[in-house]
Tab-separated table of C-alpha atoms and ligand atoms in Angstrom:
chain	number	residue	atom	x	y	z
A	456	UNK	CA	102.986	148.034	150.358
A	457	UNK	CA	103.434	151.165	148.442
A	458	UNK	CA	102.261	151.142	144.774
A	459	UNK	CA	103.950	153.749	143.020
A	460	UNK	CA	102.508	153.369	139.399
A	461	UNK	CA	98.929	153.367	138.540
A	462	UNK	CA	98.060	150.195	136.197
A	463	UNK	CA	99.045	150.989	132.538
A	464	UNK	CA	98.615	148.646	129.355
A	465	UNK	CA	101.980	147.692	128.531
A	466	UNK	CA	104.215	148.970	126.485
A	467	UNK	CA	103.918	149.983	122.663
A	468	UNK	CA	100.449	149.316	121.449
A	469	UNK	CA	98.210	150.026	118.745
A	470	UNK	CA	96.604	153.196	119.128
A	471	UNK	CA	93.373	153.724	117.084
A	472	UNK	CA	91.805	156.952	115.847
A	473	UNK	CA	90.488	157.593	119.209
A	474	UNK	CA	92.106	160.846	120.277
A	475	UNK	CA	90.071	161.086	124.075
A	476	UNK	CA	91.724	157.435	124.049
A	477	UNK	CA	94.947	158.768	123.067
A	478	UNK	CA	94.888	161.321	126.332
A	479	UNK	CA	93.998	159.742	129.153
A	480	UNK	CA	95.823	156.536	128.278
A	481	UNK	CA	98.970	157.418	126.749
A	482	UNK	CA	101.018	160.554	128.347
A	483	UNK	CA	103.704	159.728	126.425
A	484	UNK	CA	105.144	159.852	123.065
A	485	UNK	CA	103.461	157.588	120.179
A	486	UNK	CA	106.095	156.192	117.656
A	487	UNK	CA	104.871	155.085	114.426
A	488	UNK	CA	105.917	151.499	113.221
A	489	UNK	CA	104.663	149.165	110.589
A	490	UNK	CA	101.776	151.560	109.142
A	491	UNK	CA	100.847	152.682	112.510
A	492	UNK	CA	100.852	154.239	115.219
A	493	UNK	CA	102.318	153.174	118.388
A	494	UNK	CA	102.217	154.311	122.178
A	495	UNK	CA	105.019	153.711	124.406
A	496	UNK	CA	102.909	154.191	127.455
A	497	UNK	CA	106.249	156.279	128.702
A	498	UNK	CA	106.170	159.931	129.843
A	499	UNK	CA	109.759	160.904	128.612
A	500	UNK	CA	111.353	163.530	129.907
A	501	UNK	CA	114.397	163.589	128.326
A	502	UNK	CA	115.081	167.561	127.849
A	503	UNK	CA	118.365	166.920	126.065
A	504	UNK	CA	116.727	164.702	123.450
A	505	UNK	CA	117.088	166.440	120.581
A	506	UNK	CA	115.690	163.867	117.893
A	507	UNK	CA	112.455	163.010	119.640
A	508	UNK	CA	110.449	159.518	118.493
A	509	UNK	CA	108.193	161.911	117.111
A	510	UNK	CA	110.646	163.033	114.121
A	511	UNK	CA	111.825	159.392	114.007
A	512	UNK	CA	110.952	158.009	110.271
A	513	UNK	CA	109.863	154.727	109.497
A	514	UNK	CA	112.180	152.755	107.081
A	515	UNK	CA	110.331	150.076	104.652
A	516	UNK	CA	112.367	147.676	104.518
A	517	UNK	CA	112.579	143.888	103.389
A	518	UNK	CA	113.522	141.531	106.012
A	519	UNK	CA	113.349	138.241	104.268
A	520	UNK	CA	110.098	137.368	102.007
A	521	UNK	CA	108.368	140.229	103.652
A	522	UNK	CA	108.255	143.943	103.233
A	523	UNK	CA	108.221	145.973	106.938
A	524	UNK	CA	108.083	149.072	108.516
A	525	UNK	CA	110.605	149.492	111.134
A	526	UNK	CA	111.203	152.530	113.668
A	527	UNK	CA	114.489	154.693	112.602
A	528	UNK	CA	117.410	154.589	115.450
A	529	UNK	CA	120.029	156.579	115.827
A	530	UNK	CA	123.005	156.995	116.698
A	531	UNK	CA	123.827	154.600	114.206
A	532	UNK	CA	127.457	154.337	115.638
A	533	UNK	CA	126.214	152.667	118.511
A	534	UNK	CA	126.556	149.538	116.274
A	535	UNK	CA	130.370	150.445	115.134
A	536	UNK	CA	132.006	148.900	117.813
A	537	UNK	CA	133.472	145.362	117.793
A	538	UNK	CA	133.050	144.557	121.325
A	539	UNK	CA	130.593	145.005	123.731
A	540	UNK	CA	130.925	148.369	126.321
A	541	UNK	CA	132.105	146.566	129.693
A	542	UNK	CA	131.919	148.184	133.285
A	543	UNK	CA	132.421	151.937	132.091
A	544	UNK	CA	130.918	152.636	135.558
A	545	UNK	CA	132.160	150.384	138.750
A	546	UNK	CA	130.880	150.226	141.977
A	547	UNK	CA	133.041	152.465	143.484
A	548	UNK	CA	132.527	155.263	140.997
A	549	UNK	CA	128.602	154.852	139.675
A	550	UNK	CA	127.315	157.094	137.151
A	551	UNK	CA	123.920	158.915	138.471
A	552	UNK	CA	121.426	158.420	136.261
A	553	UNK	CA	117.849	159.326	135.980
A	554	UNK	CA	114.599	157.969	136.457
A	555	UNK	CA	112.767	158.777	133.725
A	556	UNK	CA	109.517	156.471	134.135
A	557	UNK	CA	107.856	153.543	136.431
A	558	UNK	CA	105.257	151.353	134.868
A	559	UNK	CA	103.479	148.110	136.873
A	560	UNK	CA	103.256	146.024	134.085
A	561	UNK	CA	101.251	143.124	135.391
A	562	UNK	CA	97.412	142.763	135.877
A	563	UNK	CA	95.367	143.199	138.924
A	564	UNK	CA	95.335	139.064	139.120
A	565	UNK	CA	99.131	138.920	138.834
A	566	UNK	CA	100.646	137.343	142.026
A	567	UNK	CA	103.334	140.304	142.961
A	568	UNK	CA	104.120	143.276	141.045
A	569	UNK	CA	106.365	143.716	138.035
A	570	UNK	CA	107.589	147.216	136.732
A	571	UNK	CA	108.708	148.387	133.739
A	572	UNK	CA	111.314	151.029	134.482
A	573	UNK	CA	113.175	153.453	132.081
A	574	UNK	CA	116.399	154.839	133.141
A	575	UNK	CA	117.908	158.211	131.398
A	576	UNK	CA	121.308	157.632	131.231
A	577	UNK	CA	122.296	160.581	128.574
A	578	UNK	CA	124.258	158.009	126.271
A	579	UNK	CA	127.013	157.874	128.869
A	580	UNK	CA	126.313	154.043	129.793
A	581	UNK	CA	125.970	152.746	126.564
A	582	UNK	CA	125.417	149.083	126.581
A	583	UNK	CA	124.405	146.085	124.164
A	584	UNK	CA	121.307	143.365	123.986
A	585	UNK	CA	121.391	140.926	126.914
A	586	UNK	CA	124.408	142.807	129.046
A	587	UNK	CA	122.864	144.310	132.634
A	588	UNK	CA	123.368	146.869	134.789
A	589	UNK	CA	124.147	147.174	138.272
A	590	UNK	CA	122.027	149.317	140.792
A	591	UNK	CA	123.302	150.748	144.197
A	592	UNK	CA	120.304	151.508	146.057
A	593	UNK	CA	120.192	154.771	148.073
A	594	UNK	CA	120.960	154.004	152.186
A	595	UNK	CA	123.463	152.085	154.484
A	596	UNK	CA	124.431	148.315	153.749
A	597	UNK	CA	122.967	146.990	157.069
A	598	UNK	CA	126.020	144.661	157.517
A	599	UNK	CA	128.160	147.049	156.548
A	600	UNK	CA	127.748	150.305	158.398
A	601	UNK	CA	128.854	153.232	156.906
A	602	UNK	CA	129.036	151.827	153.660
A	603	UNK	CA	126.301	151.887	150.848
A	604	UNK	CA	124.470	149.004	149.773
A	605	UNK	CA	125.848	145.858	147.708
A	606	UNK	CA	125.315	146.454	143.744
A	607	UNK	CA	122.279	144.429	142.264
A	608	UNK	CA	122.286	143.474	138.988
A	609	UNK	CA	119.737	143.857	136.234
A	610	UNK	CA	119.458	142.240	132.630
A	611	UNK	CA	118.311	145.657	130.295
A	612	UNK	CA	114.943	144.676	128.635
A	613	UNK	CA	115.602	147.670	125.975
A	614	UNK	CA	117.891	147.604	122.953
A	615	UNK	CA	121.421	149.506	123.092
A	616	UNK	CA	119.055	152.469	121.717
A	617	UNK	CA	116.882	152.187	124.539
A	618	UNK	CA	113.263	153.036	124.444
A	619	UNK	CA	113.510	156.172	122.839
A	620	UNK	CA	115.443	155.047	119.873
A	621	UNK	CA	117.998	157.818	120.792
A	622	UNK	CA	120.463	155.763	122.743
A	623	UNK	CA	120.564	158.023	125.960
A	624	UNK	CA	117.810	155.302	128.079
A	625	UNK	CA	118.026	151.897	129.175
A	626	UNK	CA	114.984	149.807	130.519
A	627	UNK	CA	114.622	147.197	133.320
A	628	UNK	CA	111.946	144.952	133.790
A	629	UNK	CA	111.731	144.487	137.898
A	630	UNK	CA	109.947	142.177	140.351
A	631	UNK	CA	109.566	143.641	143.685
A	632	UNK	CA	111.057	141.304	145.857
A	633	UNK	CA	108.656	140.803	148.969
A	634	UNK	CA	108.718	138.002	152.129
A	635	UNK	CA	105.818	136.662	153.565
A	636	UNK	CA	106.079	135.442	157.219
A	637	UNK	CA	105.826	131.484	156.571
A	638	UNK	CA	103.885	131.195	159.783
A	639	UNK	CA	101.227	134.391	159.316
A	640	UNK	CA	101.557	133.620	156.156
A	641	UNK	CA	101.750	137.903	156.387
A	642	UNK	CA	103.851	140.376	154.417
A	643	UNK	CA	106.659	141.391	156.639
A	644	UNK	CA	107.479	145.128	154.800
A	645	UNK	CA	110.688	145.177	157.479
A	646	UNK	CA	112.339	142.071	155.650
A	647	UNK	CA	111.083	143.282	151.784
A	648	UNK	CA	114.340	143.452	149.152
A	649	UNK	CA	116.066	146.620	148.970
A	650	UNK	CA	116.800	147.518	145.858
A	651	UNK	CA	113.775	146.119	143.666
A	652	UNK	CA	111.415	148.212	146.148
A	653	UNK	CA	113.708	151.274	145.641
A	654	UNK	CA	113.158	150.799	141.714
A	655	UNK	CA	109.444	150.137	141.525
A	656	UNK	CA	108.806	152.977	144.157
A	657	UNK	CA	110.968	155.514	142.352
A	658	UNK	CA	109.445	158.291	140.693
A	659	UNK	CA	110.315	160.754	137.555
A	660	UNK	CA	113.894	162.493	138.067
A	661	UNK	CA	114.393	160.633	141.128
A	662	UNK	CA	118.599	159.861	141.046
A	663	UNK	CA	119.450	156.406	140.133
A	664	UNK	CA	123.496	155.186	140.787
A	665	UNK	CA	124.232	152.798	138.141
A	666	UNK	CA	127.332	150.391	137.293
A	667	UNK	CA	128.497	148.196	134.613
A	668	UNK	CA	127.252	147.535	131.974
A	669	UNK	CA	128.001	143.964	132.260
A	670	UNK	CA	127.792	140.597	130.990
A	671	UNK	CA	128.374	138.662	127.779
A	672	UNK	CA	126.945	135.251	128.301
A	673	UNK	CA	123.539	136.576	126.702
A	674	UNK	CA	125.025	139.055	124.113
A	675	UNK	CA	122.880	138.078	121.185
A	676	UNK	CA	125.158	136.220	118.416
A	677	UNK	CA	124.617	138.577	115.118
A	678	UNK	CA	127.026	136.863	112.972
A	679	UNK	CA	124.050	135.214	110.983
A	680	UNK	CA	121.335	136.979	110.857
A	681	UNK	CA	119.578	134.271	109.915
A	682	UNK	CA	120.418	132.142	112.571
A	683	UNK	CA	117.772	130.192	115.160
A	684	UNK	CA	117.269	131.273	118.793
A	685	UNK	CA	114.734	129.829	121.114
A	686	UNK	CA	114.505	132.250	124.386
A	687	UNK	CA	113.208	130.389	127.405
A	688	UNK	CA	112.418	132.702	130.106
A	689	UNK	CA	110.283	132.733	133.776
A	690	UNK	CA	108.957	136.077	134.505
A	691	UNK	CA	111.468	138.773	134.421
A	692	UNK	CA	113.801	136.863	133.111
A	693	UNK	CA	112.272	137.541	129.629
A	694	UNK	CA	114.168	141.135	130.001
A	695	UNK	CA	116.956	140.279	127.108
A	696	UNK	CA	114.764	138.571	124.849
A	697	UNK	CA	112.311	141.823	124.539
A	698	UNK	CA	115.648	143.405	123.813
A	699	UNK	CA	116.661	141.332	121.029
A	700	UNK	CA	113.416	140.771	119.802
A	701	UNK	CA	112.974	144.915	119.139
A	702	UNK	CA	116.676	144.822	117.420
A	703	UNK	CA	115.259	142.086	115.190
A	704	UNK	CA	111.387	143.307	114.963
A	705	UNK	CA	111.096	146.949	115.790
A	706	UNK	CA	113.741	148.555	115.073
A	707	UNK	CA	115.162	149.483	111.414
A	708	UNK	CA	119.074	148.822	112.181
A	709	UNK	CA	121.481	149.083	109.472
A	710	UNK	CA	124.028	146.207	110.445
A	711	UNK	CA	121.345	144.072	111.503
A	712	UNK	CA	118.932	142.606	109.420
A	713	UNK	CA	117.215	139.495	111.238
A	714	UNK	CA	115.359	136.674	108.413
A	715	UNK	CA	115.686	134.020	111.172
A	716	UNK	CA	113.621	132.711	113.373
A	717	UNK	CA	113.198	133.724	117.173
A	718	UNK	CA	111.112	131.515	119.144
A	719	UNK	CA	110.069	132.479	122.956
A	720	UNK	CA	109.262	130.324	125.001
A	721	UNK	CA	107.534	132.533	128.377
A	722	UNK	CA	106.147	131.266	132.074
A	723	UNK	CA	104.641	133.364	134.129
A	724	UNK	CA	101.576	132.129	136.583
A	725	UNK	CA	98.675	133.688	134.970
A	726	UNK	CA	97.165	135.734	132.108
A	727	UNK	CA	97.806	138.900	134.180
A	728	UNK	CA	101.155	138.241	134.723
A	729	UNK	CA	102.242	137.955	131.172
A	730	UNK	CA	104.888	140.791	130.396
A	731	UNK	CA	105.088	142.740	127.452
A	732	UNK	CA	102.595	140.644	125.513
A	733	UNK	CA	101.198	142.771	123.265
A	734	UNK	CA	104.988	143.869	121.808
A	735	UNK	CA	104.852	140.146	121.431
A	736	UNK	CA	102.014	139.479	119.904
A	737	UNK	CA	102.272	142.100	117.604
A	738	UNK	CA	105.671	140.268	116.232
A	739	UNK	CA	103.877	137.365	115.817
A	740	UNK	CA	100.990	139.215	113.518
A	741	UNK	CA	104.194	140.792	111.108
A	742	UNK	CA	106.484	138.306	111.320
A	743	UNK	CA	104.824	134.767	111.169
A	744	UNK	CA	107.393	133.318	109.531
A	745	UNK	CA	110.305	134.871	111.964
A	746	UNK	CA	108.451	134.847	115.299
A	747	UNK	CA	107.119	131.971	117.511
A	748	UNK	CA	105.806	132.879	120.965
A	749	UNK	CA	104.346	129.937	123.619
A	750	UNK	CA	103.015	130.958	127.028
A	751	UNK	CA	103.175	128.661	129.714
A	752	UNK	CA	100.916	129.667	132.075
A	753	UNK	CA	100.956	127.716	135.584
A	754	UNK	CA	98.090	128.641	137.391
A	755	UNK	CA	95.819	128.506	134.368
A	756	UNK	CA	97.102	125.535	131.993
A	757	UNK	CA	97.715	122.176	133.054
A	758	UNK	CA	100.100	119.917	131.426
A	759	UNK	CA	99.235	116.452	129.728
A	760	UNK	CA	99.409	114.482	133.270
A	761	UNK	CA	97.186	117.410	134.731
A	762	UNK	CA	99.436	119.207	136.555
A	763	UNK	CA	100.689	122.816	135.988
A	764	UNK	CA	102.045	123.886	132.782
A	765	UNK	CA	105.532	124.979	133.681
A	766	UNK	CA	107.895	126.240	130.659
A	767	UNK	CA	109.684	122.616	130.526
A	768	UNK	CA	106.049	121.038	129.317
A	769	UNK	CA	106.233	123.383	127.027
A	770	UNK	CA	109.799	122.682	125.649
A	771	UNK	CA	109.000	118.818	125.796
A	772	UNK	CA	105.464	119.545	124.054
A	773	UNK	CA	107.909	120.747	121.113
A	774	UNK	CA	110.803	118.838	121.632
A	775	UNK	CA	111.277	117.089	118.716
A	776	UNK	CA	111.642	120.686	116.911
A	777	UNK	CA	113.864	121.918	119.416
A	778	UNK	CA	116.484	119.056	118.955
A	779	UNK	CA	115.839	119.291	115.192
A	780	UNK	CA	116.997	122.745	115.751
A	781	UNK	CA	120.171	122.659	118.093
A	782	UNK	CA	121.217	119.994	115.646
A	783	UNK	CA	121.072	122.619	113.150
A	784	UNK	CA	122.842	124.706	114.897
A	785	UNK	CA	120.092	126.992	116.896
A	786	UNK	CA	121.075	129.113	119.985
A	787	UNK	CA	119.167	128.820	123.232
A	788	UNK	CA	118.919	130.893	125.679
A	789	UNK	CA	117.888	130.566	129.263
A	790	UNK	CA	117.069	133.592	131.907
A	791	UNK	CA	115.040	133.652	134.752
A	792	UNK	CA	114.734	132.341	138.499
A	793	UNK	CA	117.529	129.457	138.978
A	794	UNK	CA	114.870	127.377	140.474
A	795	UNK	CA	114.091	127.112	136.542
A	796	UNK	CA	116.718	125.322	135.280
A	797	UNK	CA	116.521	121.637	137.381
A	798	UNK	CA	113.498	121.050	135.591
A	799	UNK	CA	114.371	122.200	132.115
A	800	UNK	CA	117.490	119.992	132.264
A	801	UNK	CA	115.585	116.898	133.521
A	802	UNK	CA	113.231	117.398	130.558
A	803	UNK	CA	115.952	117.504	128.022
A	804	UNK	CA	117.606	114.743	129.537
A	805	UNK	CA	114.400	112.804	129.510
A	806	UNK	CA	113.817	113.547	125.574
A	807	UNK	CA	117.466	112.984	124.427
A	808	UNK	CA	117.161	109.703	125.623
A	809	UNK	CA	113.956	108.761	124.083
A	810	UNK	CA	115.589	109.658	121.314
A	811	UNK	CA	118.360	107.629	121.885
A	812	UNK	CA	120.898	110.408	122.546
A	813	UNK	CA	123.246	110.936	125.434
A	814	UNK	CA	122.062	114.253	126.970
A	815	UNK	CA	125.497	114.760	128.613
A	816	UNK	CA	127.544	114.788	125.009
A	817	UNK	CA	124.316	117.311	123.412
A	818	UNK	CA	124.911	119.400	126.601
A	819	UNK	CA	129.062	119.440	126.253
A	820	UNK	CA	128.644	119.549	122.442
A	821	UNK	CA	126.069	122.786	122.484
A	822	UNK	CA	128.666	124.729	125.172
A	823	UNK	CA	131.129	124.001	122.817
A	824	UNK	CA	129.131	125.115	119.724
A	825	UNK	CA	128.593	128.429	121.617
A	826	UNK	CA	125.224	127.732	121.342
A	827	UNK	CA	124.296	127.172	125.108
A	828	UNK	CA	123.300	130.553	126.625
A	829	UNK	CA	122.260	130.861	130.697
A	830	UNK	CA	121.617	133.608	133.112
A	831	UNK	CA	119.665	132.541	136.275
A	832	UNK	CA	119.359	134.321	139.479
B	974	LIG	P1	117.405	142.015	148.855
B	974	LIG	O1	117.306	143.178	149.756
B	974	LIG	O2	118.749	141.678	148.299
B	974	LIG	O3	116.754	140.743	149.535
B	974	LIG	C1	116.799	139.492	148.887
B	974	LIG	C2	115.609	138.650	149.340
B	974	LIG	O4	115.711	138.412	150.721
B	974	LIG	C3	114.268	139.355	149.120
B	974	LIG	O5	113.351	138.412	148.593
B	974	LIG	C4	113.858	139.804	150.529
B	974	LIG	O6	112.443	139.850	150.679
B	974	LIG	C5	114.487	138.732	151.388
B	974	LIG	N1	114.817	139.202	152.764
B	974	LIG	C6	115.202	140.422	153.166
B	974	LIG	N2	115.416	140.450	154.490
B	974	LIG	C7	115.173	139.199	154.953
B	974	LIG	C8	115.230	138.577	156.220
B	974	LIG	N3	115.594	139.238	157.306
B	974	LIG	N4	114.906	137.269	156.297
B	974	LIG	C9	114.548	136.569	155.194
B	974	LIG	N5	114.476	137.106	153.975
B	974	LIG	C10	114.787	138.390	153.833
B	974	LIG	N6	115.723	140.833	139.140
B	974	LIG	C11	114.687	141.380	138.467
B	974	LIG	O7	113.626	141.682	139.073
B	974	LIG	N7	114.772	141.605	137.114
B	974	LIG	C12	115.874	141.310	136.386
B	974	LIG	O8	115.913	141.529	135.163
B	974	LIG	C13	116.977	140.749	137.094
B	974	LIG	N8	118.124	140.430	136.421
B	974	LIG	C14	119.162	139.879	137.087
B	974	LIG	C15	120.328	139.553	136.376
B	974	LIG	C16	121.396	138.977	137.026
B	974	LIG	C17	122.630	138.610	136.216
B	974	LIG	C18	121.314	138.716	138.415
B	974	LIG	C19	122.463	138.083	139.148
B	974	LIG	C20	120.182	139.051	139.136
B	974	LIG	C21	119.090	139.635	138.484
B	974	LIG	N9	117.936	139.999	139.189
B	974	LIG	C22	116.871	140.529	138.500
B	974	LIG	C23	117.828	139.856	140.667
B	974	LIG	C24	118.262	141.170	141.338
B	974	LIG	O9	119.639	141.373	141.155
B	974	LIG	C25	117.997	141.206	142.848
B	974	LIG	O10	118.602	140.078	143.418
B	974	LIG	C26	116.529	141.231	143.219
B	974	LIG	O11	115.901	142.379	142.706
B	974	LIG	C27	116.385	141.261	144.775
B	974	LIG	O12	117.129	142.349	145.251
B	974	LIG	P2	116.550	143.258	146.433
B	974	LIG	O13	117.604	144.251	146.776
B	974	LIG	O14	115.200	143.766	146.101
B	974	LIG	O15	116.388	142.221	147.601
């Protein structure tokens, strides 16, 4: 299998006074946020930019008790509308975009590989936190000769300003799709997914068709910005949240001021195959009061009956905060693998009735509430 990216740190980090450090890990641009200065790990090629991170300013600002530094955006108008963009770009007309970077974001102990991807769209597909895009990979639909490939969709992991805090980029956060013969137990490259190997092979400039953007069951709910959401995600499916956890955290927007609290709730198999941690973690040094972040980590933790510690052991570990929580009105949010959510709903079933509660009339009462947010694939 084909590795196109050569293993990076992830995303926006710390960078200390090092400068050899600076050049041979960071090609990119460094953006500085909250005192210092941080590497995106991207090499940006964006020749129309003509506000570059580098002339971005950082805006002090007080987001609750606490006084921050958060990374300028523009254009601010991006946050003028009243409803989200919806499929500027169909299937049948796609916009060609650009590649503009390919990152593995996973460790070399990660089972299967994970890229970060940043797409130069130019600001003509804008699109909003937790909305997706769809992707028609280059060649022939198999079953369809003569006709190109069947649109995939995926959740954007970057704000509506996109990585470069200019609004022309969106990010995806990819896992290449591979099948293993179940009797060589073998990687059969003839039978690997299309478009997800496409994306993580792509390189710089390569042409990328994409559709939409789409989707408004995980548009984040701003109307209180001081409202509760608890983001439960396996692997990629932790896209949206790093999207509207830079809109509350990173980035200094002028409509948006977040003094809630944001609580992520991640499960991935190991250490290595955590994504985006050290955005995270960094969040959870500024913002202790704003920002909770538990790792479930399945091949490494077990639960308390010794088996693996899957996101739901998690959730019941803090259940009794949860429910305190959705009583109170909390959003929560749900994105990953589908084979996620049998075993998240059992455990909330399980703890509603320990606590006496019908899980059925929570579950109908939270859809109803608008609080009740799922995307599985
Ligand atoms: P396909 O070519 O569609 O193949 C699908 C699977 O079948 C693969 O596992 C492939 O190995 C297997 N396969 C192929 N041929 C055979 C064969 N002959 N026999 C048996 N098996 C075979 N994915 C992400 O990585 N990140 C996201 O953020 C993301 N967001 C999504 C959001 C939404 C709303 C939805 C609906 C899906 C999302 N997905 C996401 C999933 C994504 O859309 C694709 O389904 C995924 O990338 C696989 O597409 P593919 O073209 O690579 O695989």
């Amino acid at each position: 299998m084909a590795h196109s990216a050569v293993y990076q740190v992830p995303f926006a980090m710390y960078v200390n006074s090092d400068s050899s450090l600076r050049r041979s890990v960071f090609k990119g641009y460094n953006v500085p946020f909250h005192d210092k200065l941080w590497a995106s790990g991207l090499s940006l090629d964006l020749k129309n930019t003509n506000s570059g991170p580098r002339s971005r300013p950082i805006i002090c600002m007080s987001v609750q008790q606490a006084s921050k530094c958060k990374v300028a955006v523009s254009p601010v108008s991006l946050d003028d509308a009243k409803e989200p963009p919806m499929h500027i770009y169909k299937n049948k007309a796609p916009y060609a975009a650009k590649i503009v970077s390919v990152e593995r974001l996973v460790g070399l102990n990660a089972p299967g590989e994970t890229c970060h991807i940043v797409i130069d769209h130019g600001g003509n597909v804008p699109y909003w936190e937790g909305q997706s895009y769809g992707v028609i990979p280059p060649g022939e639909n198999p079953k369809k000769p003569g006709n190109p490939h069947n649109v995939r969709l995926y959740s954007i992991a970057s704000t509506r300003y996109g990585d470069s805090f200019d609004g022309k980029t969106a990010s995806l956060c990819v896992r290449r799709a591979v099948y293993y013969d179940p009797e060589t137990g073998l990687e059969d490259p003839s039978k690997q997914g299309v478009c997800s190997n496409f994306l993580c092979d792509s390189k710089p400039g390569d042409k990328i068709l994409v559709t939409g953007p789409s989707g408004k069951i995980m548009l984040l709910p701003e109307d209180d910005p001081n409202a509760t959401h608890i983001m439960i995600a396996t692997g990629t499916g932790v896209a949206p949240y790093r999207g509207y956890l830079r809109r509350m955290f990173m980035e200094s927007v002028p409509t948006y001021k977040f003094g809630g609290l944001a609580w992520l709730f991640l499960g991935v198999a190991n250490t290595d195959s955590l994504l985006y941690d050290d955005e995270f973690s960094k969040y959870l040094l500024d913002y202790p009061d704003n920002f909770r972040y538990d790792r479930a980590l399945s091949r490494e933790q077990k639960n308390k009956k010794g088996g693996k510690m899957y996101v739901q052991d998690k959730i019941e570990e803090y259940s009794d905060e949860i429910f305190k929580l959705l009583d109170g009105g909390a959003h929560i949010y749900f994105c990953g693998l589908k084979g996620m959510m049998p075993g998240i709903q059992d455990t909330l079933k399980k703890v509603a009735e320990q606590r006496g509660e019908s899980w059925e009339e929570k579950l109908s009462q939270l859809k109803k509430n608008k609080q009740w947010h799922v995307e599985v694939y």
